[in-house]
PDB file of C-alpha atoms in Angstrom:
ATOM      1  CA  UNK G 226      97.611 138.214  99.927  1.00 43.00           C
ATOM      2  CA  UNK G 227     100.442 135.965 101.710  1.00 44.00           C
ATOM      3  CA  UNK G 228      97.479 134.206 103.472  1.00 43.00           C
ATOM      4  CA  UNK G 229      95.854 133.589 100.234  1.00 42.00           C
ATOM      5  CA  UNK G 230      98.966 132.044  98.611  1.00 46.00           C
ATOM      6  CA  UNK G 231      99.379 129.933 101.920  1.00 45.00           C
ATOM      7  CA  UNK G 232      95.810 128.464 101.602  1.00 44.00           C
ATOM      8  CA  UNK G 233      96.391 127.642  97.963  1.00 45.00           C
ATOM      9  CA  UNK G 234      99.294 125.519  98.954  1.00 47.00           C
ATOM     10  CA  UNK G 235      97.850 124.130 102.008  1.00 46.00           C
ATOM     11  CA  UNK G 236      94.376 123.277 101.004  1.00 44.00           C
ATOM     12  CA  UNK G 237      95.225 120.333  98.571  1.00 43.00           C
ATOM     13  CA  UNK G 238      97.649 118.977 101.149  1.00 42.00           C
ATOM     14  CA  UNK G 239      94.739 117.950 103.363  1.00 42.00           C
ATOM     15  CA  UNK G 240      93.276 115.654 100.345  1.00 42.00           C
ATOM     16  CA  UNK G 241      96.600 113.895 100.170  1.00 44.00           C
ATOM     17  CA  UNK G 242      96.537 112.731 103.668  1.00 41.00           C
ATOM     18  CA  UNK G 243      93.761 110.095 102.570  1.00 43.00           C
ATOM     19  CA  UNK G 244      95.343 107.146 101.589  1.00 43.00           C
ATOM     20  CA  UNK G 245      93.688 105.991  97.995  1.00 45.00           C
ATOM     21  CA  UNK G 246      93.063 102.441  97.117  1.00 43.00           C
ATOM     22  CA  UNK G 247      94.742 100.893  94.188  1.00 43.00           C
ATOM     23  CA  UNK G 248      92.334  99.701  91.506  1.00 42.00           C
ATOM     24  CA  UNK G 249      91.927  95.882  91.205  1.00 40.00           C
ATOM     25  CA  UNK G 250      93.265  94.393  87.936  1.00 41.00           C
ATOM     26  CA  UNK G 251      94.411  91.481  86.497  1.00 41.00           C
ATOM     27  CA  UNK G 252      97.915  90.654  87.743  1.00 40.00           C
ATOM     28  CA  UNK G 253      99.547  90.082  84.032  1.00 40.00           C
ATOM     29  CA  UNK G 254     100.734  92.529  81.465  1.00 39.00           C
ATOM     30  CA  UNK G 255     100.969  91.588  77.913  1.00 38.00           C
ATOM     31  CA  UNK G 256     104.033  92.858  76.359  1.00 37.00           C
ATOM     32  CA  UNK G 257     103.720  94.431  72.964  1.00 34.00           C
ATOM     33  CA  UNK G 258     105.829  93.440  69.806  1.00 30.00           C
ATOM     34  CA  UNK G 259     108.041  96.572  70.579  1.00 31.00           C
ATOM     35  CA  UNK G 260     108.752  94.929  74.036  1.00 36.00           C
ATOM     36  CA  UNK G 261     111.370  92.605  72.684  1.00 34.00           C
ATOM     37  CA  UNK G 262     109.526  89.534  74.356  1.00 39.00           C
ATOM     38  CA  UNK G 263     107.624  88.234  71.359  1.00 38.00           C
ATOM     39  CA  UNK G 264     104.137  88.905  72.893  1.00 41.00           C
ATOM     40  CA  UNK G 265     104.610  86.898  76.205  1.00 44.00           C
ATOM     41  CA  UNK G 266     103.175  87.870  79.357  1.00 49.00           C
ATOM     42  CA  UNK G 267     105.149  89.285  82.270  1.00 56.00           C
ATOM     43  CA  UNK G 268     104.021  88.160  85.795  1.00 82.00           C
ATOM     44  CA  UNK G 269     104.700  91.639  87.020  1.00 89.00           C
ATOM     45  CA  UNK G 270     102.067  94.184  86.598  1.00 91.00           C
ATOM     46  CA  UNK G 271     102.826  97.791  87.468  1.00 90.00           C
ATOM     47  CA  UNK G 272      99.170  98.758  87.359  1.00 89.00           C
ATOM     48  CA  UNK G 273      98.402  97.149  90.724  1.00 89.00           C
ATOM     49  CA  UNK G 274     101.314  98.254  92.555  1.00 89.00           C
ATOM     50  CA  UNK G 275     101.364 100.642  95.247  1.00 85.00           C
ATOM     51  CA  UNK G 276     101.054 104.223  93.694  1.00 88.00           C
ATOM     52  CA  UNK G 277      98.328 103.527  91.240  1.00 89.00           C
ATOM     53  CA  UNK G 278      95.903 105.468  93.452  1.00 88.00           C
ATOM     54  CA  UNK G 279      93.392 108.259  93.241  1.00 84.00           C
ATOM     55  CA  UNK G 280      92.948 110.837  91.671  1.00 84.00           C
ATOM     56  CA  UNK G 281      94.588 109.600  88.384  1.00 86.00           C
ATOM     57  CA  UNK G 282      94.656 105.675  88.966  1.00 88.00           C
ATOM     58  CA  UNK G 283      97.456 104.112  87.055  1.00 90.00           C
ATOM     59  CA  UNK G 284      98.534 106.908  84.705  1.00 89.00           C
ATOM     60  CA  UNK G 285     101.197 105.915  82.112  1.00 90.00           C
ATOM     61  CA  UNK G 286     100.181 107.772  78.919  1.00 90.00           C
ATOM     62  CA  UNK G 287     103.298 107.197  77.153  1.00 92.00           C
ATOM     63  CA  UNK G 288     103.599 103.430  77.945  1.00 90.00           C
ATOM     64  CA  UNK G 289     106.861 103.672  79.938  1.00 90.00           C
ATOM     65  CA  UNK G 290     105.946 100.715  82.036  1.00 89.00           C
ATOM     66  CA  UNK G 291     105.064  98.338  79.140  1.00 90.00           C
ATOM     67  CA  UNK G 292     107.037  95.244  79.759  1.00 89.00           C
ATOM     68  CA  UNK G 293     109.088  96.871  82.422  1.00 90.00           C
ATOM     69  CA  UNK G 294     110.753  94.362  85.080  1.00 92.00           C
ATOM     70  CA  UNK G 295     110.069  94.434  88.869  1.00 92.00           C
ATOM     71  CA  UNK G 296     113.819  95.496  89.479  1.00 90.00           C
ATOM     72  CA  UNK G 297     113.380  98.488  87.161  1.00 92.00           C
ATOM     73  CA  UNK G 298     109.844  99.505  88.611  1.00 91.00           C
ATOM     74  CA  UNK G 299     111.430  99.458  92.178  1.00 88.00           C
ATOM     75  CA  UNK G 300     114.318 101.584  91.038  1.00 88.00           C
ATOM     76  CA  UNK G 301     112.032 104.166  89.424  1.00 90.00           C
ATOM     77  CA  UNK G 302     109.748 103.909  92.600  1.00 89.00           C
ATOM     78  CA  UNK G 303     112.696 104.648  94.859  1.00 86.00           C
ATOM     79  CA  UNK G 304     113.720 107.560  92.691  1.00 88.00           C
ATOM     80  CA  UNK G 305     110.160 109.075  92.958  1.00 91.00           C
ATOM     81  CA  UNK G 306     110.086 108.660  96.580  1.00 90.00           C
ATOM     82  CA  UNK G 307     113.435 110.467  96.922  1.00 89.00           C
ATOM     83  CA  UNK G 308     112.332 113.350  94.640  1.00 93.00           C
ATOM     84  CA  UNK G 309     109.051 113.601  96.493  1.00 94.00           C
ATOM     85  CA  UNK G 310     110.789 113.990  99.964  1.00 92.00           C
ATOM     86  CA  UNK G 311     113.205 116.366  98.297  1.00 93.00           C
ATOM     87  CA  UNK G 312     110.288 118.469  96.799  1.00 96.00           C
ATOM     88  CA  UNK G 313     108.453 118.495 100.422  1.00 96.00           C
ATOM     89  CA  UNK G 314     111.322 119.817 102.207  1.00 94.00           C
ATOM     90  CA  UNK G 315     111.774 122.360  99.385  1.00 95.00           C
ATOM     91  CA  UNK G 316     108.254 123.717  99.671  1.00 96.00           C
ATOM     92  CA  UNK G 317     108.766 123.805 103.369  1.00 95.00           C
ATOM     93  CA  UNK G 318     111.949 125.755 102.711  1.00 92.00           C
ATOM     94  CA  UNK G 319     109.821 128.439 100.907  1.00 94.00           C
ATOM     95  CA  UNK G 320     106.971 128.593 103.205  1.00 94.00           C
ATOM     96  CA  UNK G 321     108.670 128.641 106.733  1.00 93.00           C
ATOM     97  CA  UNK G 322     110.907 131.592 106.222  1.00 91.00           C
ATOM     98  CA  UNK G 323     108.055 133.390 104.671  1.00 90.00           C
ATOM     99  CA  UNK G 324     105.401 132.681 107.046  1.00 92.00           C
ATOM    100  CA  UNK G 325     107.072 131.624 110.219  1.00 92.00           C
ATOM    101  CA  UNK G 326     110.662 133.279 110.024  1.00 88.00           C
ATOM    102  CA  UNK G 327     114.111 132.233 110.326  1.00 87.00           C
ATOM    103  CA  UNK G 328     117.163 132.714 112.879  1.00 89.00           C
ATOM    104  CA  UNK G 329     116.962 136.378 112.135  1.00 86.00           C
ATOM    105  CA  UNK G 330     120.217 138.060 112.903  1.00 90.00           C
ATOM    106  CA  UNK G 331     122.224 134.816 114.016  1.00 90.00           C
ATOM    107  CA  UNK G 332     125.294 134.416 111.842  1.00 89.00           C
ATOM    108  CA  UNK G 333     125.196 131.734 109.256  1.00 85.00           C
ATOM    109  CA  UNK G 334     128.899 132.442 108.648  1.00 86.00           C
ATOM    110  CA  UNK G 335     130.857 134.390 111.305  1.00 87.00           C
ATOM    111  CA  UNK G 336     133.940 134.381 108.884  1.00 85.00           C
ATOM    112  CA  UNK G 337     132.078 136.135 106.028  1.00 86.00           C
ATOM    113  CA  UNK G 338     129.548 137.997 108.175  1.00 89.00           C
ATOM    114  CA  UNK G 339     126.438 136.517 106.630  1.00 90.00           C
ATOM    115  CA  UNK G 340     123.268 136.363 108.652  1.00 90.00           C
ATOM    116  CA  UNK G 341     120.174 134.283 108.364  1.00 89.00           C
ATOM    117  CA  UNK G 342     118.344 137.526 107.845  1.00 89.00           C
ATOM    118  CA  UNK G 343     120.630 138.295 104.685  1.00 89.00           C
ATOM    119  CA  UNK G 344     119.252 135.282 102.792  1.00 89.00           C
ATOM    120  CA  UNK G 345     116.148 136.106 100.513  1.00 89.00           C
ATOM    121  CA  UNK G 346     113.234 133.627 100.420  1.00 89.00           C
ATOM    122  CA  UNK G 347     114.023 132.808  96.858  1.00 90.00           C
ATOM    123  CA  UNK G 348     116.238 130.545  94.862  1.00 91.00           C
ATOM    124  CA  UNK G 349     118.832 133.140  94.535  1.00 89.00           C
ATOM    125  CA  UNK G 350     119.536 132.555  98.333  1.00 89.00           C
ATOM    126  CA  UNK G 351     121.950 129.867  97.091  1.00 89.00           C
ATOM    127  CA  UNK G 352     124.267 132.551  95.909  1.00 90.00           C
ATOM    128  CA  UNK G 353     124.384 134.249  99.268  1.00 88.00           C
ATOM    129  CA  UNK G 354     125.335 130.807 101.010  1.00 89.00           C
ATOM    130  CA  UNK G 355     129.244 130.801 101.518  1.00 89.00           C
ATOM    131  CA  UNK G 356     131.143 128.246  99.526  1.00 90.00           C
ATOM    132  CA  UNK G 357     131.961 126.001 102.582  1.00 90.00           C
ATOM    133  CA  UNK G 358     128.439 126.133 103.380  1.00 89.00           C
ATOM    134  CA  UNK G 359     127.502 124.717 100.221  1.00 91.00           C
ATOM    135  CA  UNK G 360     130.386 121.901 100.317  1.00 94.00           C
ATOM    136  CA  UNK G 361     128.937 120.851 103.720  1.00 93.00           C
ATOM    137  CA  UNK G 362     125.556 120.345 102.112  1.00 92.00           C
ATOM    138  CA  UNK G 363     126.960 118.327  99.141  1.00 93.00           C
ATOM    139  CA  UNK G 364     129.029 116.253 101.764  1.00 94.00           C
ATOM    140  CA  UNK G 365     125.773 115.736 103.931  1.00 92.00           C
ATOM    141  CA  UNK G 366     123.825 114.550 100.789  1.00 87.00           C
ATOM    142  CA  UNK G 367     126.660 112.383  99.677  1.00 89.00           C
ATOM    143  CA  UNK G 368     126.838 110.603 103.129  1.00 88.00           C
ATOM    144  CA  UNK G 369     123.004 109.980 102.901  1.00 81.00           C
ATOM    145  CA  UNK G 370     123.252 108.657  99.405  1.00 81.00           C
ATOM    146  CA  UNK G 371     126.252 106.239 100.072  1.00 83.00           C
ATOM    147  CA  UNK G 372     125.585 105.090 103.844  1.00 81.00           C
ATOM    148  CA  UNK G 373     121.817 104.878 104.104  1.00 74.00           C
ATOM    149  CA  UNK G 374     120.528 102.563 101.441  1.00 69.00           C
ATOM    150  CA  UNK G 375     116.904 102.980 100.648  1.00 67.00           C
ATOM    151  CA  UNK G 376     114.693  99.865 100.150  1.00 65.00           C
ATOM    152  CA  UNK G 377     111.202 100.794  99.303  1.00 60.00           C
ATOM    153  CA  UNK G 378     111.339 103.831 101.293  1.00 61.00           C
ATOM    154  CA  UNK G 379     113.152 102.153 104.339  1.00 65.00           C
ATOM    155  CA  UNK G 380     116.450 103.681 105.416  1.00 63.00           C
ATOM    156  CA  UNK G 381     116.581 101.243 108.263  1.00 61.00           C
ATOM    157  CA  UNK G 382     115.125 103.938 110.813  1.00 63.00           C
ATOM    158  CA  UNK G 383     111.565 102.825 110.585  1.00 66.00           C
ATOM    159  CA  UNK G 384     108.601 105.081 110.991  1.00 69.00           C
ATOM    160  CA  UNK G 385     109.841 107.726 113.602  1.00 71.00           C
ATOM    161  CA  UNK G 386     111.594 104.737 115.300  1.00 70.00           C
ATOM    162  CA  UNK G 387     108.552 102.250 114.811  1.00 76.00           C
ATOM    163  CA  UNK G 388     108.477  99.288 112.527  1.00 78.00           C
ATOM    164  CA  UNK G 389     105.160  99.194 110.800  1.00 79.00           C
ATOM    165  CA  UNK G 390     103.402  96.128 109.593  1.00 83.00           C
ATOM    166  CA  UNK G 391     100.969  95.603 106.811  1.00 85.00           C
ATOM    167  CA  UNK G 392      98.425  97.082 105.906  1.00 89.00           C
ATOM    168  CA  UNK G 393      99.609 100.342 107.981  1.00 87.00           C
ATOM    169  CA  UNK G 394     102.972 100.489 106.357  1.00 84.00           C
ATOM    170  CA  UNK G 395     101.407 100.382 102.587  1.00 86.00           C
ATOM    171  CA  UNK G 396      98.845 103.052 103.895  1.00 89.00           C
ATOM    172  CA  UNK G 397     101.773 105.345 105.109  1.00 87.00           C
ATOM    173  CA  UNK G 398     103.766 104.699 101.848  1.00 87.00           C
ATOM    174  CA  UNK G 399     100.682 105.493  99.742  1.00 90.00           C
ATOM    175  CA  UNK G 400     100.278 108.763 101.610  1.00 92.00           C
ATOM    176  CA  UNK G 401     103.675 109.734 101.180  1.00 91.00           C
ATOM    177  CA  UNK G 402     103.609 109.060  97.489  1.00 92.00           C
ATOM    178  CA  UNK G 403     100.499 111.591  97.201  1.00 93.00           C
ATOM    179  CA  UNK G 404     102.119 114.156  99.264  1.00 95.00           C
ATOM    180  CA  UNK G 405     105.309 113.671  97.388  1.00 95.00           C
ATOM    181  CA  UNK G 406     103.663 114.086  94.022  1.00 95.00           C
ATOM    182  CA  UNK G 407     101.772 117.041  95.220  1.00 95.00           C
ATOM    183  CA  UNK G 408     104.942 118.760  96.436  1.00 96.00           C
ATOM    184  CA  UNK G 409     106.729 118.200  93.224  1.00 97.00           C
ATOM    185  CA  UNK G 410     104.120 120.168  91.362  1.00 96.00           C
ATOM    186  CA  UNK G 411     104.018 122.750  94.145  1.00 96.00           C
ATOM    187  CA  UNK G 412     107.776 123.475  94.214  1.00 96.00           C
ATOM    188  CA  UNK G 413     107.513 123.607  90.365  1.00 96.00           C
ATOM    189  CA  UNK G 414     105.012 126.310  90.644  1.00 95.00           C
ATOM    190  CA  UNK G 415     106.926 128.105  93.459  1.00 95.00           C
ATOM    191  CA  UNK G 416     110.188 128.119  91.318  1.00 95.00           C
ATOM    192  CA  UNK G 417     108.164 129.383  88.315  1.00 94.00           C
ATOM    193  CA  UNK G 418     106.724 132.201  90.136  1.00 92.00           C
ATOM    194  CA  UNK G 419     109.858 133.040  91.761  1.00 93.00           C
ATOM    195  CA  UNK G 420     111.463 133.418  88.412  1.00 93.00           C
ATOM    196  CA  UNK G 421     108.507 135.445  86.812  1.00 91.00           C
ATOM    197  CA  UNK G 422     108.279 137.831  90.049  1.00 89.00           C
ATOM    198  CA  UNK G 423     112.071 138.230  90.199  1.00 89.00           C
ATOM    199  CA  UNK G 424     112.529 136.301  93.462  1.00 88.00           C
ATOM    200  CA  UNK G 425     108.971 137.090  95.186  1.00 89.00           C
ATOM    201  CA  UNK G 426     107.200 133.861  94.875  1.00 88.00           C
ATOM    202  CA  UNK G 427     104.405 134.820  97.325  1.00 88.00           C
ATOM    203  CA  UNK G 428     103.868 138.236  95.983  1.00 84.00           C
ATOM    204  CA  UNK G 429     100.375 137.316  94.840  1.00 74.00           C
ATOM    205  CA  UNK G 430      98.616 140.147  93.088  1.00 72.00           C
ATOM    206  CA  UNK G 431      95.142 140.005  91.218  1.00 62.00           C
ATOM    207  CA  UNK G 432      94.059 142.454  88.473  1.00 66.00           C
ATOM    208  CA  UNK G 433      90.544 142.795  87.541  1.00 66.00           C
ATOM    209  CA  UNK G 434      89.959 143.538  83.941  1.00 62.00           C
ATOM    210  CA  UNK G 435      86.784 144.937  82.437  1.00 70.00           C
ATOM    211  CA  UNK G 436      85.885 144.158  78.981  1.00 67.00           C
ATOM    212  CA  UNK G 437      83.359 146.306  76.958  1.00 71.00           C
ATOM    213  CA  UNK G 438      81.227 144.440  74.558  1.00 68.00           C
ATOM    214  CA  UNK G 439      81.280 145.624  70.945  1.00 65.00           C
TER     215      UNK G 439
END
């Protein structure tokens, strides 16, 4: 059943590596009466930006982007990229220990005698990590947040050390957005299953039910 669970996660990932093409739309957006601009038009149109791609196209059912400024849009895009990257790492954090393994009996903390094999493949593992280890994680995250500014997904390190030019850069960013969105859905599913099964997110069981007609 573990193989089935892995395939369920991996199958949609393959489709996410196809860079979708954003739809071509008029580059102006009419701001409604509640947008505060008196019905004027904004030159910035979120519906033609990177991310408006298959399979949903431009999807904003609540109209959150109506009359939005480019600055605010780029802020939201930065947050989306960050959440997507964290979600991709989180999915790997579930899958790698389950299907590949960890460092086994290597000590995570020699002072508290905690081994990698002592950590469950579950969100409850956070309660097994020593306090100093959690503090080191928070310090590392804070360092990334304050010392490495993110500008449209670029932390100044390039793409594995390479400086990409258009249209290759936009294609790579579109792929990343697709993978990140999929990973956010995947980690939400894993966390939910983790909770429902009591810490066994890959314990997939199927029950066949037979119905008798009246």
